[in-house]
Coordinates of C-alpha atoms and ligand atoms in Angstrom, one line a residue:
M143 CA 27.5 15.5 -29.5
S144 CA 25.5 18.7 -29.1
Q145 CA 23.2 18.5 -26.1
D146 CA 20.8 21.2 -27.4
I147 CA 17.7 20.2 -29.2
G148 CA 16.6 22.8 -31.8
F149 CA 13.0 23.5 -32.7
I150 CA 11.5 24.7 -35.9
Q151 CA 7.8 25.6 -35.6
R152 CA 5.3 24.6 -38.3
E153 CA 2.8 27.2 -39.4
V154 CA -0.2 25.0 -39.8
L155 CA -1.0 22.0 -37.7
K156 CA -2.5 18.9 -39.3
E157 CA -6.0 17.7 -38.6
K158 CA -5.9 14.7 -36.4
P159 CA -7.4 11.4 -37.7
D160 CA -10.5 9.8 -36.4
P161 CA -9.3 7.4 -33.7
A162 CA -11.6 4.7 -35.0
S163 CA -9.8 4.6 -38.3
L164 CA -6.2 4.6 -37.1
G165 CA -5.0 1.2 -38.3
F166 CA -1.2 0.9 -38.1
G167 CA 1.4 3.3 -39.5
K168 CA -0.8 5.4 -41.7
Y169 CA -0.8 8.8 -40.1
F170 CA 2.1 10.9 -39.0
T171 CA 2.2 13.8 -36.5
D172 CA 3.2 17.4 -37.1
Y173 CA 6.9 17.1 -36.0
M174 CA 9.8 14.8 -36.3
L175 CA 13.3 14.6 -34.7
V176 CA 16.3 14.8 -37.0
M177 CA 20.1 14.4 -36.3
D178 CA 23.0 14.3 -38.6
Y179 CA 26.4 12.5 -38.4
D180 CA 29.6 13.3 -40.1
V181 CA 33.1 12.4 -39.2
E182 CA 34.1 15.9 -38.1
N183 CA 31.1 16.6 -35.8
G184 CA 29.9 13.1 -34.8
W185 CA 26.2 13.0 -34.2
H186 CA 25.0 16.6 -34.0
A187 CA 22.4 19.2 -34.9
A188 CA 19.5 17.4 -33.0
R189 CA 16.3 19.3 -33.9
I190 CA 12.6 18.9 -33.8
T191 CA 11.3 20.1 -37.2
P192 CA 8.0 20.0 -39.1
Y193 CA 7.2 16.5 -40.5
E194 CA 8.0 16.8 -44.2
P195 CA 9.7 15.0 -47.1
I196 CA 13.5 15.1 -47.2
T197 CA 15.9 15.5 -50.1
L198 CA 18.7 13.0 -50.7
D199 CA 21.5 12.7 -53.2
P200 CA 20.8 9.9 -55.7
S201 CA 24.2 8.6 -54.8
A202 CA 23.4 8.5 -51.1
M203 CA 24.9 5.2 -50.0
V204 CA 21.7 3.9 -48.4
F205 CA 20.2 3.5 -51.9
H206 CA 23.0 1.3 -53.0
Y207 CA 24.4 -0.6 -50.1
G208 CA 21.5 -0.5 -47.6
Q209 CA 22.9 0.8 -44.4
A210 CA 19.4 1.4 -42.8
I211 CA 18.2 0.3 -39.4
F212 CA 15.2 1.1 -37.3
E213 CA 13.4 0.7 -34.0
G214 CA 9.8 0.6 -32.8
L215 CA 8.4 1.6 -29.5
K216 CA 5.2 3.2 -28.1
A217 CA 3.9 6.1 -26.0
Y218 CA 0.7 5.7 -24.1
R219 CA -1.8 8.1 -22.5
T220 CA -3.1 6.8 -19.1
A221 CA -6.5 7.6 -17.6
D222 CA -5.0 10.2 -15.3
G223 CA -3.3 12.0 -18.2
T224 CA 0.2 10.6 -17.8
I225 CA 2.1 10.1 -21.1
Q226 CA 4.5 7.2 -20.7
M227 CA 6.6 4.9 -22.7
F228 CA 7.4 1.2 -22.3
R229 CA 11.0 0.1 -21.6
P230 CA 12.4 2.6 -24.1
E231 CA 16.0 2.1 -22.9
K232 CA 15.8 -1.4 -24.4
N233 CA 15.1 0.0 -27.8
M234 CA 17.9 2.6 -27.5
K235 CA 20.3 -0.3 -26.7
R236 CA 19.1 -2.4 -29.6
L237 CA 19.4 0.6 -32.0
N238 CA 23.1 0.7 -31.1
D239 CA 23.4 -3.0 -31.5
S240 CA 22.0 -2.6 -35.0
C241 CA 24.4 0.3 -35.6
D242 CA 27.2 -1.8 -34.6
R243 CA 26.3 -4.7 -37.0
L244 CA 26.0 -2.3 -39.9
C245 CA 29.1 -0.2 -39.1
I246 CA 27.0 2.9 -38.3
P247 CA 28.5 5.2 -35.6
Q248 CA 27.1 4.6 -32.1
I249 CA 24.6 7.1 -30.7
D250 CA 24.4 8.4 -27.1
E251 CA 21.5 6.4 -25.9
G252 CA 20.7 8.7 -23.0
F253 CA 20.6 11.8 -25.2
L254 CA 18.5 10.1 -27.9
L255 CA 16.0 9.0 -25.3
K256 CA 15.9 12.5 -23.9
A257 CA 15.3 13.9 -27.5
I258 CA 12.5 11.3 -28.1
K259 CA 10.8 12.3 -24.9
Q260 CA 10.9 15.9 -25.9
L261 CA 9.5 15.0 -29.3
V262 CA 6.6 13.0 -27.7
L263 CA 6.0 15.9 -25.3
T264 CA 5.8 18.3 -28.2
E265 CA 3.2 15.9 -29.8
K266 CA 1.4 14.9 -26.6
D267 CA -2.0 15.9 -28.1
W268 CA -1.4 13.1 -30.7
V269 CA -1.1 10.3 -28.1
P270 CA -4.5 8.6 -28.5
N271 CA -6.3 7.2 -25.5
E272 CA -8.9 4.9 -27.0
A273 CA -8.6 1.2 -26.1
G274 CA -5.9 -0.6 -28.2
T275 CA -4.3 2.6 -29.5
S276 CA -1.0 4.3 -28.8
L277 CA 1.6 6.6 -30.4
Y278 CA 4.0 4.4 -32.3
V279 CA 7.5 5.9 -32.2
R280 CA 9.8 4.9 -35.1
P281 CA 13.5 5.9 -34.9
F282 CA 15.6 5.1 -37.9
I283 CA 19.1 5.7 -39.2
F284 CA 20.4 5.6 -42.8
S285 CA 23.6 6.5 -44.7
T286 CA 23.5 9.7 -46.7
E287 CA 27.0 10.1 -48.0
P288 CA 27.1 10.6 -51.8
Y289 CA 29.6 7.9 -52.8
L290 CA 29.5 4.6 -54.8
G291 CA 32.4 2.7 -53.2
V292 CA 31.5 -0.2 -50.9
R293 CA 32.6 0.8 -47.4
P294 CA 30.8 2.2 -44.3
A295 CA 29.5 5.6 -45.1
Q296 CA 30.8 8.7 -43.4
Q297 CA 27.5 10.6 -43.2
Y298 CA 24.2 9.5 -41.7
K299 CA 20.8 10.9 -40.7
L300 CA 18.8 9.8 -37.7
M301 CA 15.1 10.5 -37.7
V302 CA 12.3 9.8 -35.4
I303 CA 8.7 9.9 -36.7
L304 CA 5.5 9.3 -34.7
S305 CA 2.4 7.6 -35.8
P306 CA -0.9 7.3 -33.8
S307 CA -1.8 3.7 -34.3
G308 CA -4.2 0.9 -33.4
A309 CA -3.9 -2.8 -34.0
Y310 CA -1.2 -4.1 -36.4
Y311 CA -3.3 -7.0 -37.7
G312 CA -6.8 -5.7 -38.2
D313 CA -8.7 -6.9 -35.1
Q314 CA -6.2 -7.1 -32.2
L315 CA -7.3 -10.3 -30.5
S316 CA -8.7 -12.2 -33.5
P317 CA -6.4 -15.2 -34.1
V318 CA -4.2 -14.9 -37.2
K319 CA -3.4 -17.6 -39.7
I320 CA 0.4 -18.3 -40.1
Y321 CA 2.2 -20.0 -42.9
V322 CA 5.3 -22.0 -42.0
E323 CA 7.9 -21.1 -44.7
E324 CA 10.1 -23.8 -46.2
E325 CA 11.4 -22.3 -49.4
Y326 CA 12.7 -18.9 -48.4
V327 CA 14.7 -18.0 -45.3
R328 CA 14.7 -14.8 -43.2
A329 CA 18.2 -14.8 -41.6
V330 CA 21.3 -16.9 -41.1
I331 CA 23.5 -17.2 -38.1
G332 CA 26.3 -14.7 -38.6
G333 CA 24.0 -12.5 -40.6
V334 CA 21.8 -9.6 -39.5
G335 CA 18.6 -11.3 -38.3
H336 CA 19.3 -10.4 -34.6
V337 CA 19.2 -6.7 -35.4
K338 CA 16.7 -4.5 -36.9
T339 CA 17.9 -3.7 -40.4
A340 CA 15.6 -2.6 -43.1
G341 CA 17.0 -5.3 -45.4
N342 CA 15.6 -8.0 -43.1
Y343 CA 12.1 -6.8 -44.0
A344 CA 12.9 -6.4 -47.7
A345 CA 14.1 -10.0 -47.8
S346 CA 10.9 -11.2 -46.2
L347 CA 8.5 -9.7 -48.7
K348 CA 8.5 -12.3 -51.4
A349 CA 7.5 -15.1 -49.0
Q350 CA 5.1 -12.8 -47.3
E351 CA 3.4 -12.0 -50.6
I352 CA 3.0 -15.7 -51.5
A353 CA 1.6 -16.5 -48.0
E354 CA -0.8 -13.7 -48.3
S355 CA -2.0 -14.9 -51.7
K356 CA -2.8 -18.2 -49.9
G357 CA -4.8 -16.4 -47.2
Y358 CA -2.2 -16.2 -44.5
A359 CA -1.4 -13.1 -42.5
Q360 CA 2.2 -13.8 -41.8
I361 CA 5.1 -16.2 -42.2
L362 CA 6.7 -18.4 -39.5
W363 CA 10.3 -18.5 -40.4
L364 CA 12.4 -21.6 -39.8
D365 CA 16.2 -21.7 -39.4
A366 CA 18.2 -21.3 -42.6
K367 CA 20.5 -24.2 -42.1
E368 CA 18.3 -27.2 -41.4
N369 CA 14.9 -25.7 -42.3
K370 CA 13.7 -27.3 -39.1
Y371 CA 13.8 -25.1 -36.1
V372 CA 11.3 -22.3 -35.4
E373 CA 12.7 -18.8 -35.4
E374 CA 10.2 -15.9 -35.5
V375 CA 7.4 -14.4 -37.5
G376 CA 9.3 -11.2 -38.6
S377 CA 6.8 -8.7 -37.2
M378 CA 6.8 -10.6 -33.8
N379 CA 8.4 -13.4 -31.8
I380 CA 6.5 -16.6 -31.3
F381 CA 5.4 -18.6 -28.3
F382 CA 3.9 -22.1 -27.9
K383 CA 2.0 -23.3 -24.9
I384 CA 2.6 -27.1 -24.8
N385 CA 1.1 -29.1 -22.0
G386 CA 1.1 -26.2 -19.5
E387 CA 4.6 -24.9 -20.4
V388 CA 5.3 -21.9 -22.6
V389 CA 8.2 -22.4 -25.0
T390 CA 9.8 -19.7 -27.2
P391 CA 12.8 -20.1 -29.6
K392 CA 16.0 -19.4 -27.8
L393 CA 18.0 -16.4 -29.1
N394 CA 20.6 -17.8 -31.4
G395 CA 22.0 -14.9 -33.4
S396 CA 19.4 -15.0 -36.2
I397 CA 16.3 -14.1 -34.1
L398 CA 15.4 -10.6 -33.1
P399 CA 15.5 -10.1 -29.3
G400 CA 12.1 -8.5 -28.9
V401 CA 11.3 -6.2 -26.0
T402 CA 7.8 -7.7 -25.8
R403 CA 9.3 -11.2 -26.0
D404 CA 11.5 -10.4 -23.0
S405 CA 8.6 -8.9 -21.1
V406 CA 6.4 -11.9 -21.7
I407 CA 9.1 -14.2 -20.4
Q408 CA 9.5 -12.1 -17.3
L409 CA 5.8 -11.9 -16.7
L410 CA 5.2 -15.6 -17.0
A411 CA 8.1 -16.4 -14.6
Y412 CA 6.6 -13.8 -12.2
W413 CA 3.3 -15.5 -12.3
G414 CA 4.8 -18.9 -11.8
V415 CA 3.8 -20.2 -15.3
P416 CA 6.6 -22.5 -16.6
V417 CA 8.4 -20.8 -19.4
R418 CA 11.4 -21.9 -21.3
E419 CA 13.7 -20.6 -24.1
A420 CA 14.7 -23.5 -26.2
R421 CA 15.5 -24.7 -29.7
I422 CA 12.1 -26.1 -30.9
S423 CA 11.5 -27.8 -34.2
I424 CA 8.3 -27.3 -36.2
E425 CA 8.0 -31.1 -36.0
E426 CA 7.8 -30.9 -32.2
V427 CA 5.1 -28.3 -32.5
F428 CA 3.0 -30.5 -34.8
E429 CA 3.7 -33.6 -32.7
A430 CA 2.4 -31.7 -29.6
Y431 CA -0.7 -30.9 -31.6
E432 CA -1.2 -34.6 -32.5
R433 CA -0.9 -35.5 -28.9
G434 CA -3.5 -32.8 -28.0
E435 CA -0.9 -30.9 -26.0
L436 CA -0.5 -27.8 -28.2
E437 CA -2.7 -25.5 -26.1
E438 CA -1.9 -22.0 -27.4
V439 CA 0.3 -20.3 -30.0
F440 CA 0.8 -16.5 -29.9
G441 CA 3.1 -13.8 -31.2
A442 CA 4.6 -10.9 -29.2
G443 CA 5.9 -7.7 -30.5
T444 CA 5.8 -3.9 -30.0
A445 CA 3.4 -3.4 -32.9
A446 CA 1.7 -6.7 -32.6
V447 CA 1.4 -6.6 -28.8
I448 CA 0.1 -10.2 -28.0
S449 CA -1.4 -11.7 -31.1
P450 CA -3.0 -15.2 -30.9
V451 CA -2.3 -17.6 -33.7
G452 CA -5.3 -19.7 -34.8
E453 CA -3.9 -21.7 -37.6
L454 CA -0.5 -23.0 -38.8
N455 CA 0.1 -24.4 -42.3
W456 CA 3.3 -26.4 -42.6
N457 CA 3.7 -27.8 -46.0
G458 CA 0.0 -28.4 -46.5
R459 CA -0.5 -29.8 -42.9
I460 CA -3.0 -27.4 -41.4
I461 CA -3.7 -27.3 -37.7
T462 CA -6.2 -25.2 -35.9
I463 CA -5.1 -24.1 -32.5
N464 CA -7.5 -23.8 -29.5
D465 CA -10.5 -23.9 -31.8
N466 CA -9.3 -20.7 -33.4
Q467 CA -10.0 -18.9 -30.1
I468 CA -7.7 -16.7 -28.0
G469 CA -6.1 -18.8 -25.3
E470 CA -6.2 -18.1 -21.6
I471 CA -2.5 -17.2 -21.3
S472 CA -2.5 -15.1 -24.4
Q473 CA -5.5 -13.2 -23.1
R474 CA -3.9 -12.8 -19.6
L475 CA -0.7 -11.6 -21.1
Y476 CA -2.5 -9.1 -23.4
D477 CA -4.6 -7.8 -20.5
E478 CA -1.6 -7.5 -18.1
M479 CA 0.8 -6.0 -20.6
T480 CA -1.7 -3.3 -21.8
A481 CA -2.8 -2.6 -18.3
I482 CA 0.8 -1.9 -17.3
Q483 CA 1.4 0.2 -20.4
L484 CA -1.8 2.2 -19.8
G485 CA -1.1 2.6 -16.1
K486 CA -4.2 0.7 -15.1
K487 CA -2.2 -1.8 -13.0
E488 CA 0.9 -1.8 -10.8
D489 CA 4.1 -2.0 -12.8
P490 CA 6.2 -4.5 -10.7
F491 CA 9.1 -4.3 -13.0
N492 CA 9.3 -0.5 -13.4
W493 CA 9.0 -0.9 -17.1
T494 CA 7.1 2.3 -17.7
V495 CA 8.8 5.7 -18.1
K496 CA 6.8 8.8 -17.4
I497 CA 7.2 11.6 -19.9
A498 CA 4.5 14.2 -19.1
Q499 CA 1.3 14.9 -17.2
V500 CA -1.4 16.4 -19.3
E501 CA -4.9 17.6 -18.4
V502 CA -7.7 15.1 -18.7
Ligands
COI577 C1 7.6 -3.4 -34.1 O1 6.9 -4.3 -33.6 O2 7.8 -2.3 -33.6 C2 8.2 -3.7 -35.4 O3 9.2 -3.0 -35.7 C3 7.7 -4.7 -36.3 C4 7.3 -4.0 -37.6 C5 7.3 -5.0 -38.7 C6 6.0 -3.3 -37.5

């Protein structure tokens, strides 16, 4: 793999969006990172180029057999002008896990992280610093070989694009309404639910559309075999605080091992709050509610950060959690996590990775 990272300058820089109107994933910066793979050269030709449309052959295998994976991580600007990322090495590792599952050649994680840091450094002026904003980093890989036989492709492209973003669900800390899905499933054990394939998200759209038409923001997926055990939300992992203890579904091969999920578990343990990874059924969640023990429900994800859940609808049984208010633990986790990410608080786990120091 070439260790050089090329650079192609763009002539005219874009106008930056109003930070108040960022939303999620709508704006893209001036540059992107591109790398190619072929059998002769391996991953090669890393370059930072102007953000622009790309051309693909209509027979590019990604269109037909769907070898496409992605990651999501964020860069933050701290008050003293440090640009830093949050646990990026976890995303590099998960990218390779996704590659492995879809027979995409492995990438040098150290080199990719170095190239991403260089891209973020190039775009440091795009890292927003308003409360609740960050520069969302989206690496993705897809097969480009023009061929129609079903087998792993022999040519791929890796790209990294950057998007200055705010909250994923409108107002960050307003509790969201979630629909427990019983008809459709997201993932099966032995399938691809534990990695970040584009197809996982395509498969979720139908149920998502139906839930939205009923006024729900997201789906809570159950296991595909028994339609009983809670898995994840799709855009985030899920946590329940029941009688003082925080429980999250145990990774089982069909749940995405979220970086924020792992950070929440570590933070709670560090604070001495009881936390457990376990197989938990939706029935248990509703029973806890009936007993008055379901104290909080929240999601955790890179895009979603910590997102309180105010309502669950399971087959017409509707429960309102914590009076549709953000709970104490959800608020504390949100505050602590964002304070660490923004360098406002000590980082006892060494989660943040400094990229650059800019003038303030
Ligand atoms: C992320 O949290 O980074 C994700 O990839 C979830 C995506 C659906 C926005």
